[in-house]
């Protein structure tokens, strides 16, 4: 067996082949192996956010790499790094991640132990619920008020509720999975004996296919017909899965007749679910269909603020900067914030420049104008604040005009929006910049070259 530090180094080497250097630096460089006893590898990380983020996003990579470098039997446990004092032998900050409290298998499911054994890797938590997603950390706003209150109503009265099924739809990253889990966790906290299943539709489909292969699809049907509550996430993945649709139709009817609750989520409205049988779509519309919308600025700020706890301090101006830039997907919003929090807790200086770097790495499409400003600033070796600021210094003014020119060329933003994003100028300033740079490109060879080079930098970033 290798000694821990060497094995850990090998493990990091292995991880580096799975993730980008930025991810390796932000997350994995700050994990340190504490000890290895009884096949339990204890890993120390800076704080609770760090642990949750790493576990959720890179848990599988970490585990695979640990197993192949430390040994197949090794399991991982995370702890929080002690700040300074607290060197007594009371490791009060032990923080272990488990998806849900250990749960004995409900009596009604005892006849199905075989099915459980063959289909659930985590027998402690066959409900599949993620305990992290609850109502209390779901921030309310105009965008989600109806969805949240209907979810609460269903959670509060999961038997014979009029909202059956409850169908929640939205584009990605707006809280569907969070709400479905919140419903399940709420019900389990009130009625431990209720049989609740949360499932990704893809898992449901896979289990069903497997059951056909093993000649026990009847058992699959019987098993799920025993549920009190089924939370089926992302039903758009039933598309073209005709056999699974049939069986779901059957299970749906069984449950519905008995007043048992069904909650569904989808990335589009029921009517737009192509590839699904009409009779299934019509069932989906029986109860209540609600839409999660993109949160407004105020709600985005509230969501970001809710992520800052544990005595960490993040300046309001930083929070507002992020909330203004990342505006269509809460997962990305959260990702930027959590990375920022990780940096703060490592006592890196958190300024607009470093935040923009994080946004560039995480966000997919909402921040083109900022990306452009960033690339231009990098090219001129000035700071992003210079571009966004008021300085009339010659090269800064030129850089700013090029940024405006390229923003017009590459984004669909209006001149007014470009002006707002680049230093709060009005649209006539933007027009002037665009005309000026277009002219210079025609007449000045070095400006033409310069813009071409910056173009390349932007292309490299806009994937
Ligand atoms: P979806 O399933 O719609 O793609 P998720 O439920 O996975 O979205 O949400 C993405 C992330 O955003 C999750 O981490 C979730 O906790 C968070 N989130 C979404 N909506 C809210 C909200 N209203 N308040 C707090 N966090 C939220
Ligand atoms: Mg989801």
Coordinates of C-alpha atoms and ligand atoms in Angstrom, one line a residue:
X1 CA 0.0 0.0 0.0
X2 CA 1.3 3.4 -0.9
X3 CA 1.8 6.0 1.8
X4 CA -1.1 8.5 1.8
X5 CA 0.7 11.6 0.3
X6 CA 2.1 9.7 -2.6
X7 CA -1.1 7.9 -3.3
X8 CA -2.9 11.3 -3.1
X9 CA -0.5 12.8 -5.6
X10 CA -1.3 9.9 -8.0
X11 CA -4.9 10.4 -7.4
X12 CA -4.7 14.1 -8.3
X13 CA -2.8 13.2 -11.4
X14 CA -5.6 10.9 -12.4
X15 CA -8.2 13.5 -11.6
X16 CA -6.4 16.0 -13.8
X17 CA -7.1 13.9 -16.8
X18 CA -10.9 14.2 -16.2
X19 CA -11.2 18.0 -15.4
X20 CA -10.0 21.3 -16.7
X21 CA -6.9 22.9 -15.0
X22 CA -9.2 25.7 -13.7
X23 CA -11.4 23.1 -11.9
X24 CA -8.4 21.3 -10.6
X25 CA -7.0 24.5 -9.2
X26 CA -10.3 25.8 -7.8
X27 CA -11.4 22.6 -6.1
X28 CA -9.0 19.7 -6.0
X29 CA -5.8 21.6 -5.0
X30 CA -7.5 22.6 -1.8
X31 CA -8.4 19.1 -0.7
X32 CA -5.9 17.4 1.6
X33 CA -5.8 13.8 2.7
X34 CA -6.0 13.6 6.5
X35 CA -5.7 9.9 7.2
X36 CA -6.4 6.5 5.9
X37 CA -7.8 4.0 8.5
X38 CA -9.9 0.9 8.0
X39 CA -10.3 1.7 4.4
X40 CA -11.7 5.1 5.1
X41 CA -9.9 8.0 3.5
X42 CA -10.6 11.2 5.3
X43 CA -10.3 14.3 3.1
X44 CA -10.1 17.8 4.5
X45 CA -11.7 20.7 2.7
X46 CA -12.1 24.4 3.6
X47 CA -15.8 24.6 4.3
X48 CA -19.2 23.1 4.0
X49 CA -20.0 24.6 0.6
X50 CA -16.8 23.3 -0.7
X51 CA -17.7 19.8 0.4
X52 CA -21.2 19.9 -1.0
X53 CA -20.1 21.3 -4.3
X54 CA -17.2 18.8 -4.7
X55 CA -19.5 15.9 -3.7
X56 CA -22.3 16.9 -6.0
X57 CA -20.2 17.8 -9.1
X58 CA -17.1 15.7 -8.8
X59 CA -18.0 13.0 -6.3
X60 CA -17.9 10.3 -8.9
X61 CA -14.6 11.3 -10.4
X62 CA -13.1 11.7 -6.9
X63 CA -14.3 8.3 -5.8
X64 CA -13.2 6.5 -9.0
X65 CA -9.8 8.0 -8.7
X66 CA -9.4 7.3 -5.0
X67 CA -10.4 3.7 -5.6
X68 CA -8.0 3.2 -8.3
X69 CA -5.1 4.8 -6.4
X70 CA -5.8 3.8 -2.8
X71 CA -7.6 0.5 -3.4
X72 CA -11.0 -0.7 -4.5
X73 CA -12.3 -1.1 -0.9
X74 CA -11.5 2.5 0.1
X75 CA -14.4 4.8 1.0
X76 CA -14.3 8.6 1.4
X77 CA -15.3 10.7 4.3
X78 CA -15.1 14.5 4.2
X79 CA -14.3 16.8 7.1
X80 CA -14.0 20.6 7.4
X81 CA -10.6 22.0 7.9
X82 CA -10.3 23.5 11.4
X83 CA -9.6 27.2 11.3
X84 CA -6.9 27.6 14.0
X85 CA -7.8 26.7 17.6
X86 CA -9.8 23.7 18.4
X87 CA -7.0 21.3 18.5
X88 CA -8.6 19.2 21.3
X89 CA -9.7 15.7 20.3
X90 CA -13.2 16.6 19.7
X91 CA -13.6 16.8 15.9
X92 CA -16.8 18.8 16.2
X93 CA -16.8 19.8 12.6
X94 CA -17.3 16.4 11.1
X95 CA -19.6 16.8 8.2
X96 CA -20.6 13.8 6.4
X97 CA -22.7 13.8 3.3
X98 CA -25.5 11.4 3.1
X99 CA -28.4 11.8 0.7
X100 CA -31.0 11.0 3.3
X101 CA -31.4 9.7 6.8
X102 CA -31.1 6.0 7.0
X103 CA -34.4 4.6 6.1
X104 CA -35.6 1.1 6.8
X105 CA -37.5 -0.4 3.9
X106 CA -41.3 0.1 4.5
X107 CA -43.2 -3.0 5.4
X108 CA -45.4 -3.0 2.3
X109 CA -42.2 -3.3 0.2
X110 CA -40.8 -6.3 2.0
X111 CA -42.2 -8.8 -0.6
X112 CA -40.1 -6.9 -3.1
X113 CA -36.7 -7.2 -1.4
X114 CA -35.4 -9.0 -4.5
X115 CA -36.5 -6.2 -6.8
X116 CA -34.9 -3.7 -4.4
X117 CA -31.7 -5.6 -4.3
X118 CA -31.5 -5.7 -8.0
X119 CA -32.5 -2.1 -8.7
X120 CA -31.3 0.1 -5.9
X121 CA -27.6 0.6 -5.2
X122 CA -28.4 2.6 -2.1
X123 CA -30.7 0.4 0.0
X124 CA -30.7 3.0 2.8
X125 CA -32.4 5.4 0.6
X126 CA -34.7 3.8 -1.9
X127 CA -36.8 6.9 -1.9
X128 CA -34.0 8.4 -4.0
X129 CA -34.5 11.8 -2.3
X130 CA -31.7 14.3 -2.0
X131 CA -32.0 15.8 1.5
X132 CA -30.3 19.0 0.4
X133 CA -33.4 20.2 -1.5
X134 CA -36.1 21.4 0.9
X135 CA -38.7 24.2 0.9
X136 CA -36.8 26.3 3.4
X137 CA -33.9 26.9 1.1
X138 CA -36.1 27.4 -2.0
X139 CA -36.3 31.2 -2.3
X140 CA -39.6 32.5 -3.3
X141 CA -40.1 35.1 -6.0
X142 CA -42.8 36.1 -8.5
X143 CA -41.2 33.7 -10.9
X144 CA -41.9 30.6 -8.8
X145 CA -44.7 31.5 -6.5
X146 CA -47.4 29.4 -8.0
X147 CA -45.2 26.4 -8.5
X148 CA -43.9 26.6 -4.9
X149 CA -47.3 27.0 -3.3
X150 CA -48.8 24.2 -5.3
X151 CA -45.8 22.0 -4.4
X152 CA -46.4 22.9 -0.8
X153 CA -50.1 22.1 -1.0
X154 CA -49.3 18.6 -2.5
X155 CA -46.6 18.0 0.2
X156 CA -49.0 19.0 2.9
X157 CA -51.8 16.7 1.7
X158 CA -50.4 14.0 -0.6
X159 CA -53.6 11.9 -0.4
X160 CA -56.6 12.8 -2.6
X161 CA -55.1 16.2 -3.5
X162 CA -56.9 18.0 -6.3
X163 CA -53.6 18.8 -7.9
X164 CA -53.0 15.3 -9.2
X165 CA -50.8 15.1 -11.0
X166 CA -48.9 18.2 -10.3
X167 CA -46.8 19.0 -13.4
X168 CA -44.0 21.5 -13.1
X169 CA -42.2 22.6 -16.2
X170 CA -39.4 25.1 -17.1
X171 CA -36.2 25.3 -18.9
X172 CA -33.0 23.9 -17.3
X173 CA -31.6 25.1 -14.0
X174 CA -34.7 26.8 -12.7
X175 CA -35.6 24.6 -9.7
X176 CA -37.7 21.6 -10.9
X177 CA -35.5 19.0 -9.3
X178 CA -35.3 21.1 -6.2
X179 CA -39.1 21.3 -5.8
X180 CA -39.7 17.7 -6.5
X181 CA -37.2 16.7 -3.8
X182 CA -38.6 19.3 -1.4
X183 CA -42.1 17.7 -1.8
X184 CA -40.7 14.3 -1.1
X185 CA -38.5 15.4 1.9
X186 CA -41.4 17.3 3.4
X187 CA -43.7 14.2 3.2
X188 CA -41.0 11.9 4.6
X189 CA -40.4 14.3 7.5
X190 CA -44.1 14.2 8.4
X191 CA -44.9 10.6 7.6
X192 CA -41.9 8.4 7.7
X193 CA -44.0 5.3 6.7
X194 CA -45.2 6.8 3.4
X195 CA -43.7 5.2 0.3
X196 CA -42.1 8.0 -1.7
X197 CA -40.1 7.6 -4.8
X198 CA -38.1 10.3 -6.5
X199 CA -36.7 9.3 -9.8
X200 CA -35.1 10.7 -12.9
X201 CA -37.2 9.4 -15.8
X202 CA -34.1 7.9 -17.4
X203 CA -33.7 5.7 -14.3
X204 CA -37.3 4.7 -14.5
X205 CA -36.9 3.7 -18.2
X206 CA -33.7 1.8 -17.5
X207 CA -35.3 -0.2 -14.6
X208 CA -38.2 -1.0 -16.7
X209 CA -36.1 -2.2 -19.7
X210 CA -34.0 -4.3 -17.3
X211 CA -37.2 -5.8 -15.8
X212 CA -38.4 -6.9 -19.3
X213 CA -35.0 -8.4 -20.0
X214 CA -35.3 -10.4 -16.7
X215 CA -38.8 -11.4 -17.3
X216 CA -40.2 -9.6 -14.3
X217 CA -41.9 -6.5 -15.6
X218 CA -44.9 -7.6 -13.6
X219 CA -42.9 -7.1 -10.5
X220 CA -41.8 -3.7 -11.7
X221 CA -45.4 -2.7 -12.0
X222 CA -46.5 -4.1 -8.7
X223 CA -43.6 -2.4 -7.0
X224 CA -44.4 1.1 -8.2
X225 CA -48.1 0.6 -7.7
X226 CA -47.4 0.4 -4.0
X227 CA -46.2 4.0 -3.9
X228 CA -47.9 6.7 -2.0
X229 CA -46.1 9.4 -3.9
X230 CA -44.1 9.2 -7.2
X231 CA -42.0 12.2 -8.2
X232 CA -40.9 11.6 -11.8
X233 CA -38.3 14.2 -13.0
X234 CA -37.8 15.2 -16.6
X235 CA -40.5 13.2 -18.3
X236 CA -39.5 14.6 -21.7
X237 CA -37.1 11.6 -21.7
X238 CA -40.1 9.3 -22.2
X239 CA -40.0 10.4 -25.8
X240 CA -40.2 7.4 -28.1
X241 CA -40.0 5.0 -25.1
X242 CA -43.3 3.4 -26.1
X243 CA -43.3 0.4 -23.8
X244 CA -42.3 2.5 -20.7
X245 CA -45.1 4.9 -21.6
X246 CA -47.6 2.1 -21.6
X247 CA -46.4 0.9 -18.2
X248 CA -46.4 4.4 -16.8
X249 CA -49.9 4.9 -18.1
X250 CA -51.0 1.8 -16.2
X251 CA -49.1 2.7 -12.9
X252 CA -50.4 6.2 -13.2
X253 CA -54.0 5.0 -13.4
X254 CA -53.5 2.7 -10.4
X255 CA -52.1 5.4 -8.2
X256 CA -54.5 8.0 -9.3
X257 CA -57.6 5.9 -8.7
X258 CA -56.4 5.4 -5.1
X259 CA -55.8 9.1 -4.6
X260 CA -52.0 8.6 -4.5
X261 CA -50.0 11.6 -5.5
X262 CA -48.0 11.9 -8.8
X263 CA -45.7 14.8 -9.4
X264 CA -44.0 15.3 -12.8
X265 CA -41.4 17.7 -14.2
X266 CA -40.6 18.4 -17.8
X267 CA -38.6 20.9 -19.8
X268 CA -41.6 22.0 -21.8
X269 CA -45.4 22.3 -21.5
X270 CA -47.4 19.0 -21.7
X271 CA -48.8 19.9 -25.2
X272 CA -45.3 20.2 -26.5
X273 CA -44.1 16.8 -25.4
X274 CA -43.5 15.3 -28.8
X275 CA -43.1 11.5 -29.0
X276 CA -45.5 10.9 -26.0
X277 CA -48.8 9.1 -26.4
X278 CA -51.8 11.5 -26.4
X279 CA -53.5 9.6 -23.7
X280 CA -50.5 10.0 -21.4
X281 CA -50.3 13.7 -22.2
X282 CA -54.0 14.1 -21.4
X283 CA -53.4 12.4 -18.0
X284 CA -50.5 14.7 -17.3
X285 CA -52.9 17.6 -17.7
X286 CA -55.6 16.2 -15.4
X287 CA -54.3 18.0 -12.3
X288 CA -52.4 21.3 -12.3
X289 CA -49.7 22.4 -14.6
X290 CA -47.4 25.2 -13.4
X291 CA -44.4 26.9 -14.9
X292 CA -41.2 28.0 -13.3
X293 CA -40.0 31.2 -14.8
X294 CA -36.6 33.0 -14.9
X295 CA -36.2 34.9 -11.7
X296 CA -36.0 38.7 -11.7
X297 CA -33.0 40.6 -10.5
X298 CA -34.4 41.0 -6.9
X299 CA -35.0 37.2 -6.6
X300 CA -31.6 36.5 -8.1
X301 CA -29.9 38.7 -5.5
X302 CA -32.0 37.0 -2.7
X303 CA -31.0 33.5 -4.0
X304 CA -27.3 34.5 -4.1
X305 CA -27.5 36.0 -0.6
X306 CA -29.1 32.8 0.7
X307 CA -26.0 30.9 -0.3
X308 CA -23.7 33.1 1.9
X309 CA -23.8 31.7 5.3
X310 CA -21.3 30.3 7.8
X311 CA -19.8 33.6 8.7
X312 CA -18.5 34.3 5.2
X313 CA -18.6 37.8 3.9
X314 CA -19.2 38.7 0.3
X315 CA -19.6 42.3 -0.7
X316 CA -23.1 43.4 -1.9
X317 CA -21.5 44.9 -5.0
X318 CA -20.1 41.5 -5.9
X319 CA -23.4 39.9 -5.4
X320 CA -25.1 42.5 -7.6
X321 CA -22.5 42.1 -10.3
X322 CA -23.1 38.4 -10.5
X323 CA -26.9 38.8 -10.4
X324 CA -26.7 41.3 -13.2
X325 CA -24.6 39.1 -15.4
X326 CA -26.0 35.6 -15.0
X327 CA -29.6 36.0 -15.5
X328 CA -31.2 33.0 -17.0
X329 CA -30.2 29.9 -15.1
X330 CA -30.1 29.5 -11.3
X331 CA -27.6 26.6 -11.5
X332 CA -25.1 28.9 -13.2
X333 CA -25.8 31.7 -10.8
X334 CA -25.2 29.3 -8.0
X335 CA -22.1 27.9 -9.6
X336 CA -20.5 31.3 -9.9
X337 CA -21.4 32.2 -6.4
X338 CA -20.1 29.0 -4.9
X339 CA -16.8 29.3 -6.7
X340 CA -16.6 32.9 -5.5
X341 CA -17.3 31.7 -1.9
X342 CA -14.6 29.0 -2.3
X343 CA -12.1 31.7 -3.4
X344 CA -13.0 34.0 -0.5
X345 CA -12.6 31.3 2.0
X346 CA -9.2 30.6 0.6
X347 CA -8.6 34.3 1.2
X348 CA -8.0 35.2 -2.4
X349 CA -8.8 38.7 -3.2
X350 CA -12.3 38.8 -4.7
X351 CA -12.6 41.7 -7.2
X352 CA -14.7 42.2 -10.3
X353 CA -11.9 40.8 -12.4
X354 CA -11.7 37.5 -10.6
X355 CA -15.5 37.2 -10.6
X356 CA -15.5 37.8 -14.3
X357 CA -13.0 35.0 -14.7
X358 CA -15.3 32.7 -12.8
X359 CA -18.2 33.7 -14.9
X360 CA -16.2 33.1 -18.1
X361 CA -15.5 29.6 -17.0
X362 CA -19.0 28.7 -15.8
X363 CA -21.5 30.6 -17.8
X364 CA -22.6 29.4 -21.2
X365 CA -24.2 32.2 -23.1
X366 CA -25.5 35.1 -21.2
X367 CA -22.3 37.1 -20.8
X368 CA -20.9 37.5 -24.2
X369 CA -20.4 41.3 -23.8
X370 CA -18.5 40.8 -20.6
X371 CA -16.5 38.1 -22.2
X372 CA -15.5 40.4 -25.0
X373 CA -14.5 43.2 -22.5
X374 CA -12.5 40.6 -20.7
X375 CA -10.6 39.4 -23.8
X376 CA -10.0 42.9 -25.0
X377 CA -8.7 44.0 -21.5
X378 CA -6.4 40.9 -21.5
X379 CA -5.1 41.8 -24.9
X380 CA -4.3 45.4 -24.0
X381 CA -3.0 44.2 -20.6
X382 CA -5.3 46.6 -18.8
X383 CA -7.9 45.7 -16.2
X384 CA -11.6 45.2 -16.9
X385 CA -12.3 48.1 -14.6
X386 CA -10.4 50.3 -17.1
X387 CA -12.6 49.2 -19.9
X388 CA -15.7 49.8 -17.9
X389 CA -14.4 53.0 -16.4
X390 CA -14.2 56.6 -17.6
X391 CA -10.5 57.0 -18.3
X392 CA -9.7 58.9 -21.6
X393 CA -6.2 57.6 -21.7
X394 CA -5.5 56.8 -25.4
X395 CA -5.0 53.0 -25.3
X396 CA -7.8 52.5 -22.8
X397 CA -10.2 54.5 -24.9
X398 CA -9.2 52.5 -28.0
X399 CA -9.6 49.3 -26.1
X400 CA -13.1 50.4 -25.0
X401 CA -14.1 51.3 -28.5
X402 CA -12.9 47.9 -29.8
X403 CA -14.9 46.2 -27.2
X404 CA -18.0 48.0 -28.2
X405 CA -17.3 47.3 -31.9
X406 CA -16.9 43.6 -31.2
X407 CA -19.9 43.4 -28.9
X408 CA -22.0 44.7 -31.8
X409 CA -20.4 42.3 -34.2
X410 CA -20.8 39.2 -32.0
X411 CA -23.8 39.6 -29.8
X412 CA -27.4 40.4 -30.4
X413 CA -27.4 43.1 -27.8
X414 CA -28.9 46.5 -28.6
X415 CA -26.6 49.5 -28.8
X416 CA -28.2 50.7 -25.6
X417 CA -27.5 47.5 -23.8
X418 CA -23.9 47.5 -25.0
X419 CA -23.5 51.0 -23.8
X420 CA -24.9 50.0 -20.4
X421 CA -22.7 47.0 -20.1
X422 CA -19.5 48.8 -21.2
X423 CA -19.1 51.5 -18.7
X424 CA -22.7 52.9 -18.7
X425 CA -22.4 54.9 -21.9
X426 CA -25.3 56.0 -24.1
X427 CA -26.0 54.5 -27.5
X428 CA -24.6 57.5 -29.4
X429 CA -21.2 56.8 -27.8
X430 CA -21.5 53.2 -29.0
X431 CA -22.4 54.3 -32.5
X432 CA -19.4 56.6 -32.5
X433 CA -17.1 53.8 -31.4
X434 CA -18.3 51.4 -34.0
X435 CA -17.9 53.9 -36.8
X436 CA -14.5 54.9 -35.6
X437 CA -13.2 51.3 -35.4
X438 CA -14.7 50.4 -38.8
X439 CA -12.9 53.4 -40.3
X440 CA -9.6 52.5 -38.6
X441 CA -9.7 48.9 -39.8
X442 CA -9.9 50.2 -43.3
X443 CA -7.1 52.7 -43.0
X444 CA -4.7 51.4 -40.4
X445 CA -3.0 48.0 -40.9
X446 CA -1.9 47.6 -37.3
X447 CA -5.5 48.2 -36.0
X448 CA -6.8 45.7 -38.5
X449 CA -4.3 43.1 -37.2
X450 CA -5.1 44.0 -33.6
X451 CA -8.8 43.4 -34.0
X452 CA -8.2 40.2 -35.9
X453 CA -6.1 38.9 -33.0
X454 CA -8.7 39.8 -30.5
X455 CA -11.3 38.1 -32.6
X456 CA -9.3 34.9 -32.4
X457 CA -9.3 35.2 -28.6
X458 CA -13.0 35.7 -28.5
X459 CA -13.7 32.8 -30.8
X460 CA -11.6 30.6 -28.6
X461 CA -13.9 31.5 -25.7
X462 CA -17.3 31.5 -27.3
X463 CA -17.9 27.8 -27.8
Ligands
LIG1 P1 -33.8 22.1 -12.9 O1 -34.2 20.7 -12.3 O2 -35.0 22.9 -13.3 O3 -32.8 22.0 -14.0 P2 -32.6 22.5 -10.3 O4 -33.8 22.1 -9.4 O5 -31.6 21.4 -10.4 O6 -33.1 22.9 -11.7 O7 -32.0 23.8 -9.8 C1 -30.7 24.2 -10.1 C2 -30.0 24.8 -8.9 O8 -30.6 26.0 -8.6 C3 -30.2 23.9 -7.7 O9 -29.0 23.9 -7.0 C4 -31.3 24.6 -6.9 O10 -31.1 24.3 -5.5 C5 -31.1 26.0 -7.2 N1 -32.4 26.7 -7.2 C6 -33.3 26.7 -8.1 N2 -34.3 27.5 -7.7 C7 -34.0 28.0 -6.5 C8 -34.7 28.9 -5.6 N3 -35.9 29.4 -5.9 N4 -34.0 29.2 -4.4 C9 -32.8 28.7 -4.2 N5 -32.2 27.8 -5.0 C10 -32.7 27.5 -6.1
LIG2 MG1 -33.6 18.9 -12.9

